[in-house]
Coordinates of C-alpha atoms and ligand atoms in Angstrom, one line a residue:
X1 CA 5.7 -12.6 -27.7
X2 CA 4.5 -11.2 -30.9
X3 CA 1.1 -11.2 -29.6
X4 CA 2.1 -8.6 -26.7
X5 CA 1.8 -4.6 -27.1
X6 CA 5.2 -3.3 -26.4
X7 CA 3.9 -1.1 -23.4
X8 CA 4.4 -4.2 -21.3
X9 CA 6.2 -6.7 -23.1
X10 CA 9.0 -6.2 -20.7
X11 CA 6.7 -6.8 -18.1
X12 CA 7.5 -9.7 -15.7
X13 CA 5.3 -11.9 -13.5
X14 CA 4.4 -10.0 -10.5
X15 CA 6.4 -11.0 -7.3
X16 CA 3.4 -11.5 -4.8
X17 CA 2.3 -14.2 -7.5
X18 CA 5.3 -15.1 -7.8
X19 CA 6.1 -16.2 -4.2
X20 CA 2.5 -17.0 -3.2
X21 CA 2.7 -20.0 -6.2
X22 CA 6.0 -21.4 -4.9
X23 CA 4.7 -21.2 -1.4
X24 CA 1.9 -23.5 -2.2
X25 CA 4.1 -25.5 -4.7
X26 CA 6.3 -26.0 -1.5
X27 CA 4.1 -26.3 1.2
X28 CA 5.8 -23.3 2.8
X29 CA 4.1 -21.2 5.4
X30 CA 3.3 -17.8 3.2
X31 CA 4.9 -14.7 5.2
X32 CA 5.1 -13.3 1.3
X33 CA 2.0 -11.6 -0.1
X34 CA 0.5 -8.9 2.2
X35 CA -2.9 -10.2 3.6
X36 CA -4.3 -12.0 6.7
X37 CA -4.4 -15.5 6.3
X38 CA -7.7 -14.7 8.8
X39 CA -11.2 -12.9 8.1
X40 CA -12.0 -9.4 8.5
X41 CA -15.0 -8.3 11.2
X42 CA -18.1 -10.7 11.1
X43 CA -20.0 -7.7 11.6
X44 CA -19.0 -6.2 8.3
X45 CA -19.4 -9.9 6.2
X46 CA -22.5 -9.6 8.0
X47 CA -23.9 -5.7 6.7
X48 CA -22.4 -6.9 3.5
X49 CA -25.1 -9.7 2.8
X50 CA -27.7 -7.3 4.3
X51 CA -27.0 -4.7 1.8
X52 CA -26.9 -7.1 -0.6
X53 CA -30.8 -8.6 0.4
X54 CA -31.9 -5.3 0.7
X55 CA -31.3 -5.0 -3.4
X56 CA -27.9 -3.4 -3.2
X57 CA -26.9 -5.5 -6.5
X58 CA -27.3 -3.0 -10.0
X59 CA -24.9 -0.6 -11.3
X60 CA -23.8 2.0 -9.0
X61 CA -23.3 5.8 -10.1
X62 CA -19.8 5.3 -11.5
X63 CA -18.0 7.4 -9.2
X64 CA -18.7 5.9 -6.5
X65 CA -22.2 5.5 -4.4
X66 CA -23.4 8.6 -2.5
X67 CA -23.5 6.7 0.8
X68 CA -19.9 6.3 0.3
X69 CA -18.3 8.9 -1.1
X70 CA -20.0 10.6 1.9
X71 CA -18.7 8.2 4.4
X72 CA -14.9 8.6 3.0
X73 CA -15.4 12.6 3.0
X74 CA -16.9 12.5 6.7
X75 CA -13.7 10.1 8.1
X76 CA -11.2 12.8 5.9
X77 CA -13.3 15.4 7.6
X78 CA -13.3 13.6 11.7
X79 CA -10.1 12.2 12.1
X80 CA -7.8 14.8 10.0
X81 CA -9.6 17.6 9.5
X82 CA -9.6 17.2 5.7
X83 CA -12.8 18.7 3.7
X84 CA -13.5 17.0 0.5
X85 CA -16.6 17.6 -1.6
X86 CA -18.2 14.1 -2.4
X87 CA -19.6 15.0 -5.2
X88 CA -16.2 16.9 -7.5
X89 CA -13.5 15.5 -5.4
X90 CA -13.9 12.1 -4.0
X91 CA -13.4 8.7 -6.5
X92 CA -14.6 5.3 -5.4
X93 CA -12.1 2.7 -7.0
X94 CA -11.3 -1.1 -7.6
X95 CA -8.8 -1.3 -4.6
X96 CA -6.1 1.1 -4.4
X97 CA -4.4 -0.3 -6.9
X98 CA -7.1 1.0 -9.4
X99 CA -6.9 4.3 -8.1
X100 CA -3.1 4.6 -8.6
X101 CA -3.9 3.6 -12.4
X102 CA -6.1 5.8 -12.7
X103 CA -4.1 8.7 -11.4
X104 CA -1.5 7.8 -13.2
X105 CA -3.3 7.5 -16.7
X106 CA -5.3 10.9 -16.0
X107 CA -2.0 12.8 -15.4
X108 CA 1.0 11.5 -17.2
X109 CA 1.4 12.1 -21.1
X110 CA 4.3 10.2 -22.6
X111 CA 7.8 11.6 -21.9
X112 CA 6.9 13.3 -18.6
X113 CA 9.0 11.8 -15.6
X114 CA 7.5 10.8 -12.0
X115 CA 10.0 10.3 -9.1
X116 CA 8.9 7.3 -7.3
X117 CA 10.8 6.7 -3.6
X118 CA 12.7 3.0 -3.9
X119 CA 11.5 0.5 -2.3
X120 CA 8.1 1.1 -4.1
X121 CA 5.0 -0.9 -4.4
X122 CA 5.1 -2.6 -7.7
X123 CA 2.0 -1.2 -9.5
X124 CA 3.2 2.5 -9.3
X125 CA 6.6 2.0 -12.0
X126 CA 3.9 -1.1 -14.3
X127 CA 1.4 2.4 -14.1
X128 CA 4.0 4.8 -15.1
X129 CA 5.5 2.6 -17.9
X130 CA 2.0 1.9 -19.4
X131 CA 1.4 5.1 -19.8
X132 CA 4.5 6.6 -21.8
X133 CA 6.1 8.0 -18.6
X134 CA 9.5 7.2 -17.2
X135 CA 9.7 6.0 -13.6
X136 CA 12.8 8.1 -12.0
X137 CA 14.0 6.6 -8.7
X138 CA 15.2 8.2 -5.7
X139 CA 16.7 5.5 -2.9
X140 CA 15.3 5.6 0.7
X141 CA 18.5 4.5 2.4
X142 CA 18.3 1.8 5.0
X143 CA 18.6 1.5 7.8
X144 CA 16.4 4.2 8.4
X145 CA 15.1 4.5 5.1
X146 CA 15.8 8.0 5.2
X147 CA 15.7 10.1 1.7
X148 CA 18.4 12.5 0.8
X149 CA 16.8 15.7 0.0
X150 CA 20.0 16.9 -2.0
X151 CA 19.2 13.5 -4.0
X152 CA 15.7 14.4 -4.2
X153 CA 16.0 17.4 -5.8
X154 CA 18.8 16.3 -8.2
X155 CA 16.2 14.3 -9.4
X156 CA 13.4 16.6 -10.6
X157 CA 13.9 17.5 -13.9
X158 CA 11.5 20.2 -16.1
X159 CA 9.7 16.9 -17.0
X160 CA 8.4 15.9 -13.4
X161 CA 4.7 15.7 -13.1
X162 CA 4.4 13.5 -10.2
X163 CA 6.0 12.0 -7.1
X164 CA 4.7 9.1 -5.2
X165 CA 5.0 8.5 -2.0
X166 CA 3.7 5.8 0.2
X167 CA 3.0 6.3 4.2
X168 CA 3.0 3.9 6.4
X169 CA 5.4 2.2 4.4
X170 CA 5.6 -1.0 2.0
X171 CA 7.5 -2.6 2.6
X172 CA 9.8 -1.0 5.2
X173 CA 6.9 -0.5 8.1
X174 CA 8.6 3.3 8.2
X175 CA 6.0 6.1 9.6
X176 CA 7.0 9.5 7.9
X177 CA 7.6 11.9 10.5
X178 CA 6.4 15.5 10.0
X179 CA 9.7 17.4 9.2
X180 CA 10.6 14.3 6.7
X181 CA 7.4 14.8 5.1
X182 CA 7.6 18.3 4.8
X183 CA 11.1 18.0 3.5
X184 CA 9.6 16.5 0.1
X185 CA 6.7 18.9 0.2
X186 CA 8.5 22.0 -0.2
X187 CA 10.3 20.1 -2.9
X188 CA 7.1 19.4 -4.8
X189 CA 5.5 22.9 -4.1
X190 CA 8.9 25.0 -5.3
X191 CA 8.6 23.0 -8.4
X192 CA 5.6 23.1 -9.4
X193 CA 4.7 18.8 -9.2
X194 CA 1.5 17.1 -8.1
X195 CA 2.1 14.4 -4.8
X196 CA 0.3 11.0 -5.3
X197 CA 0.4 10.3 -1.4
X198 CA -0.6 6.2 -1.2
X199 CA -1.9 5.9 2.9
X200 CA -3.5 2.4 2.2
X201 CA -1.7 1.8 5.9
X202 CA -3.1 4.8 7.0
X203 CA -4.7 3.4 10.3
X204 CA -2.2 0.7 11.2
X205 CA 0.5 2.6 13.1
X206 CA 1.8 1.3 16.9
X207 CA 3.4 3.1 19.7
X208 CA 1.6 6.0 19.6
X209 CA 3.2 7.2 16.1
X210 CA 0.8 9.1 14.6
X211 CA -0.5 8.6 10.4
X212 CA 0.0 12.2 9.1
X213 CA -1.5 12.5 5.6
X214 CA 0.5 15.1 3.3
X215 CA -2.3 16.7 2.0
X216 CA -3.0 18.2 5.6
X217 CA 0.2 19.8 5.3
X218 CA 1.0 23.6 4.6
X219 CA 0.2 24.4 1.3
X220 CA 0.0 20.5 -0.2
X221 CA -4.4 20.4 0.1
X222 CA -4.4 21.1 -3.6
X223 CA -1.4 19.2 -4.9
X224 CA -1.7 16.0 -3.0
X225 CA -3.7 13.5 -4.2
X226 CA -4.3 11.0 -1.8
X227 CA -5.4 7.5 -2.6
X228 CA -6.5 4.9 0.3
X229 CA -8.7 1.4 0.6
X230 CA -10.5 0.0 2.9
X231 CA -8.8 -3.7 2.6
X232 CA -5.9 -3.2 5.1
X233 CA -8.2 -1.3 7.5
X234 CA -11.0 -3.9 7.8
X235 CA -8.9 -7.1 7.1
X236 CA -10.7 -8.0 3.8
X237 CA -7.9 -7.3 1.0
X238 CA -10.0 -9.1 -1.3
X239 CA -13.3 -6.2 -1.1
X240 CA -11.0 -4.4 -3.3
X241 CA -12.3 -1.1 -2.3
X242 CA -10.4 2.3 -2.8
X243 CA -10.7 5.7 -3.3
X244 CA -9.0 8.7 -4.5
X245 CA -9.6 12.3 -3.1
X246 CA -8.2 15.0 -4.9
X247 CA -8.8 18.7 -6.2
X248 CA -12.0 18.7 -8.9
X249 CA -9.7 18.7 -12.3
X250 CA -7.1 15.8 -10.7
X251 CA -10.5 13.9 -9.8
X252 CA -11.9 14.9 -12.9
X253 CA -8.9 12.9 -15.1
X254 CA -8.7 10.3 -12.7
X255 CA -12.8 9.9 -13.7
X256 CA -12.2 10.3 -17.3
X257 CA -10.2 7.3 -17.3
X258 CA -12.0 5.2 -14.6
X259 CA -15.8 5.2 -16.6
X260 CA -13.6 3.5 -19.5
X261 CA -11.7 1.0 -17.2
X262 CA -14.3 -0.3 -14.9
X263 CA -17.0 2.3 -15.1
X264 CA -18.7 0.9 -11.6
X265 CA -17.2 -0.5 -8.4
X266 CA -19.6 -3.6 -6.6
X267 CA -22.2 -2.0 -4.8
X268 CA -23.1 -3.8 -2.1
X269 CA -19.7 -4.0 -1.0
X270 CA -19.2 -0.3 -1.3
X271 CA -22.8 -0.1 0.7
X272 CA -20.9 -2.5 3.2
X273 CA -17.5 -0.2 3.5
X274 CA -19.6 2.9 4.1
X275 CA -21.2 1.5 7.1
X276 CA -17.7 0.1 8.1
X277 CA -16.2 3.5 7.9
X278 CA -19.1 4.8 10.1
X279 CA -17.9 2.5 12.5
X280 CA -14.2 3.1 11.9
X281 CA -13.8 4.9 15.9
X282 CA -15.2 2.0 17.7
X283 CA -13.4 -0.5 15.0
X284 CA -10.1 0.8 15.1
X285 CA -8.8 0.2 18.7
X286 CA -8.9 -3.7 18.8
X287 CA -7.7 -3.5 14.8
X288 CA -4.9 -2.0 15.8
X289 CA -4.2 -4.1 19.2
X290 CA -4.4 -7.2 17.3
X291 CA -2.0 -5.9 14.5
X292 CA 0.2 -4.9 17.6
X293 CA 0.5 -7.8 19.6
X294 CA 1.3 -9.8 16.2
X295 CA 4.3 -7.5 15.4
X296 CA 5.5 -7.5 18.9
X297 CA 5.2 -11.7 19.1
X298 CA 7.0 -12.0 15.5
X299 CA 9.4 -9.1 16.5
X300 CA 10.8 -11.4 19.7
X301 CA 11.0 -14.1 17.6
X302 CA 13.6 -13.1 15.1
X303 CA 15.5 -11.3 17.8
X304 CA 15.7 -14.8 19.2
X305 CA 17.0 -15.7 15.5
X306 CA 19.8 -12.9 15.7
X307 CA 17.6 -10.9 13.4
X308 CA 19.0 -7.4 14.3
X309 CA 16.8 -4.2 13.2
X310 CA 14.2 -1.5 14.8
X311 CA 11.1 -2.4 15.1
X312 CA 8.9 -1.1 12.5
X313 CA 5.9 1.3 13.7
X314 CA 3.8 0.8 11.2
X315 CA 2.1 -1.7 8.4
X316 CA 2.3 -5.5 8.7
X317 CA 5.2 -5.7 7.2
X318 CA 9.3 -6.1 8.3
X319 CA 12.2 -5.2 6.3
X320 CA 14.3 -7.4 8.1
X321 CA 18.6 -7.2 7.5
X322 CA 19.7 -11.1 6.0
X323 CA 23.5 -10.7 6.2
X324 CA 24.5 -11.9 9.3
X325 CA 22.6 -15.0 8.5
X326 CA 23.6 -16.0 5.0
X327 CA 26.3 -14.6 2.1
X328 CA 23.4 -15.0 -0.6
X329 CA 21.3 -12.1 -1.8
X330 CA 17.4 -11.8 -1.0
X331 CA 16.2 -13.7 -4.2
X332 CA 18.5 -16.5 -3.7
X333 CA 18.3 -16.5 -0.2
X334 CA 14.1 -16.5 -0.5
X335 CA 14.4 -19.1 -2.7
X336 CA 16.3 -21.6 0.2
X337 CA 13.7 -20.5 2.5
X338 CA 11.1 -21.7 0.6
X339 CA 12.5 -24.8 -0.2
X340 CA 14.7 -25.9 2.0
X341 CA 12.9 -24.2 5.3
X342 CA 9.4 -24.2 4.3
X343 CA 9.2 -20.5 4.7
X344 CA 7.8 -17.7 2.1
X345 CA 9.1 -14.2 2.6
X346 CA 8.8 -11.2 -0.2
X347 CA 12.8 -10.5 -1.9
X348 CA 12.6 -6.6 -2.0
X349 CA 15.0 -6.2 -4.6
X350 CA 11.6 -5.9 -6.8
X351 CA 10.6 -3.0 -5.0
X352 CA 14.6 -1.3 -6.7
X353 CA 15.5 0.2 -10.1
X354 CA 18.6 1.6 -9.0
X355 CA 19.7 1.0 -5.8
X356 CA 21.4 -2.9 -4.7
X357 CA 19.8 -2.1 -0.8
X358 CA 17.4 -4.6 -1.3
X359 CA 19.8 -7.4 -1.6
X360 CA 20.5 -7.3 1.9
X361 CA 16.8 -7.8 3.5
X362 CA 13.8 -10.0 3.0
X363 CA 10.1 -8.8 3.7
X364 CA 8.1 -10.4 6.0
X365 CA 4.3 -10.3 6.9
X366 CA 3.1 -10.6 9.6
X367 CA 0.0 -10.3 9.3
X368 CA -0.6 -13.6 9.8
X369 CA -2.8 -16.1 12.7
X370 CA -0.5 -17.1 15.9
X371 CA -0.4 -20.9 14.6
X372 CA 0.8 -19.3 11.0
X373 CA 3.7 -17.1 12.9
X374 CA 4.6 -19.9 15.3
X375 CA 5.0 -22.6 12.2
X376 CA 6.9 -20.2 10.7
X377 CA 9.3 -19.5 13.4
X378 CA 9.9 -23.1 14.3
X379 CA 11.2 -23.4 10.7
X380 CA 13.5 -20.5 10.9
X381 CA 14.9 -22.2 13.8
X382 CA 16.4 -25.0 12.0
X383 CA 18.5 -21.9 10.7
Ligands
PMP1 N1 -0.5 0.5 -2.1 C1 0.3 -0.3 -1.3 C2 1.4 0.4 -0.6 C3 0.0 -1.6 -1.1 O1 0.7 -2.3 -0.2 C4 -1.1 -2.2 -1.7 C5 -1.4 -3.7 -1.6 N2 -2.0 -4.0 -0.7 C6 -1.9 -1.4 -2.6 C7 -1.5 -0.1 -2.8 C8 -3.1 -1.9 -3.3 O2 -4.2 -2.0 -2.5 P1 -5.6 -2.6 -3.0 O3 -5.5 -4.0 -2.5 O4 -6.6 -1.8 -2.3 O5 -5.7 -2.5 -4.5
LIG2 N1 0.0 -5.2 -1.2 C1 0.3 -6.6 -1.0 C2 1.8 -6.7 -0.7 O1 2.5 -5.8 -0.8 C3 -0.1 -7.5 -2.1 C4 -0.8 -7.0 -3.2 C5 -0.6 -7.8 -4.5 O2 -0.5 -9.0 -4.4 N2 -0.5 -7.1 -5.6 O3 2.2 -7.8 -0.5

């Protein structure tokens, strides 16, 4: 390994790779890596190509196009209330995951600490470690994935810069409610810590929960920056669209570093989102039936399995309890899936650095076509 920097020579093979390779390797049916295994809206493939005729195809400003960072500000402004300036504090990115990096690298010097809510998506703790910071882990406990407050706090040291907090939840499905989300608000305010709030999920919530974003909340406008995408919300994961809206001097950094990793985002596909956005209140109602009916058909069928958990209210994701089924923990028991049932699920012990919850679960997608989910379940039969 001699030819590896030491900021991520301890860096393993990321676990959606992971699991999507030994799905194919085993012909399994892939309920692992988050993303339909079906197209997002013709309409948008179609503006796409339009935009892309129409000469949509050099460089675009490297914040993001104008068209777009107007769009994102209007759909802050319409559906929460939100007022961002699209020209100081709105950040077109490579997919979310960009934008975390980049908030990340523009904040954290070496040494300072950033509390990160286990499970977590994987990028935020490979982001931290990169640059110099140490990942500090708090434990939402199943089965509500609830966090301790007392545990919160116990973890903010004189070092925090940042917490990171994800809503709707991956890989739980858990919708923070208000008083939960002001819990942690209070706790970053009183000490003086930025929020990275990550609401890629922000528009898939069921059963009339409702997406609250944490910079809308009393006092946390200025110290949340909030980073989305538009690849869950349209069905197109690979666009690999985000943004990042945040006070001028947060979305300053975040640009200081961005013009050096990327510089530009693909034009005519941030032309493409920006008219999909416009769209987004027509869009969103039969986005978010089709995401519902899915969860509600998979949902029935692991009950049927003896699956036992609440349903999830938002994502396309299930955290669903193993141990009634098998002795082995979630890698192990992944692993037999795969091979010996043909099925691909997500072992969240990846998403832990302290906490052994994990073990007891496997992650599920179900984001997935009716054929994918039924193929699926008739495997998990043989169980
Ligand atoms: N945050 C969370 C919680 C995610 O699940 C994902 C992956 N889909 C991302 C960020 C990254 O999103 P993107 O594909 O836009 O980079
Ligand atoms: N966000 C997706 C998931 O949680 C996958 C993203 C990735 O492969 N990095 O499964």
């Amino acid at each position: 390994m001699k030819d590896t920097a030491l900021r991520v020579a301890d860096f393993k093979d990321s676990i959606f790779g992971v699991i999507s390779r030994l799905a194919r390797e085993h012909q399994a049916v892939n309920l692992g890596q988050g993303f339909p295994d079906f197209d997002g809206p013709d309409w948008l493939k179609e503006v796409a190509y339009k935009k892309m005729q129409e000469g949509h195809n050099q460089y675009a400003p490297f914040h993001g196009t104008q068209n777009l960072r107007q769009e994102i500000s209007h759909y802050y402004k319409n559906f929460y209330a939100l007022n961002y300036d699209p020209e100081t504090e709105v950040t077109v990115t490579v997919g979310a995951t960009e934008a975390i990096y980049l908030v990340i690298t523009g904040l954290i010097n070496p040494g300072d600490e950033v509390v990160v809510l286990e499970p977590f998506y994987d990028s935020y703790v490979a982001s931290i470690k990169m640059a110099g910071g140490i990942p500090v882990p708090v434990t939402m406990h199943a089965p509500d994935f609830t966090i301790d407050l007392k545990e919160l706090e116990a973890a903010i040291t004189p070092r925090t810069k940042l917490l990171i907090l994800n809503n709707p939840h991956n890989p739980t499905g858990k919708v923070w409610d208000k008083s939960e989300l002001m819990g942690v608000s209070q706790l970053v305010m009183k000490n003086d810590l930025y929020l990275l709030s990550d609401e890629v999920y922000e528009f898939l919530v069921f059963d009339g929960a409702k997406h609250i974003p944490t910079a809308t909340l009393d006092g946390m406008r200025e110290r949340t920056i909030t980073v989305s995408s538009a690849g869950k919300t349209f069905g197109l994961t690979g666009w690999k669209i985000g943004w990042i809206c945040a006070n001028p001097s947060v979305t300053r950094a975040c640009r200081l570093v961005h013009q050096y990793v990327t510089f530009a985002v693909s034009t005519p596909m941030q032309e493409a989102v920006a008219e999909g956005l416009k769209r987004l209140p027509d869009y969103l109602p039969g986005f978010v039936e089709l995401y519902k009916g899915k969860r509600d058909q998979f949902y029935g069928e692991l009950k049927k399995l003896g699956f036992e958990f609440s349903i999830p209210k938002g994502t396309y994701f299930m955290m669903v309890p193993i141990s009634k089924h098998t002795s082995l923990n979630d890698v192990d028991f992944a692993m037999k899936l795969i091979k010996e049932y043909k099925v691909a699920t997500v072992p969240p012990s990846a998403f832990y650095l302290k906490s052994t919850e994990g073990e007891k679960f496997l992650r599920f997608c179900f984001a997935k076509k009716d054929e994918t989910i039924k193929s699926a379940v008739q495997n998990l039969n043989r169980l």
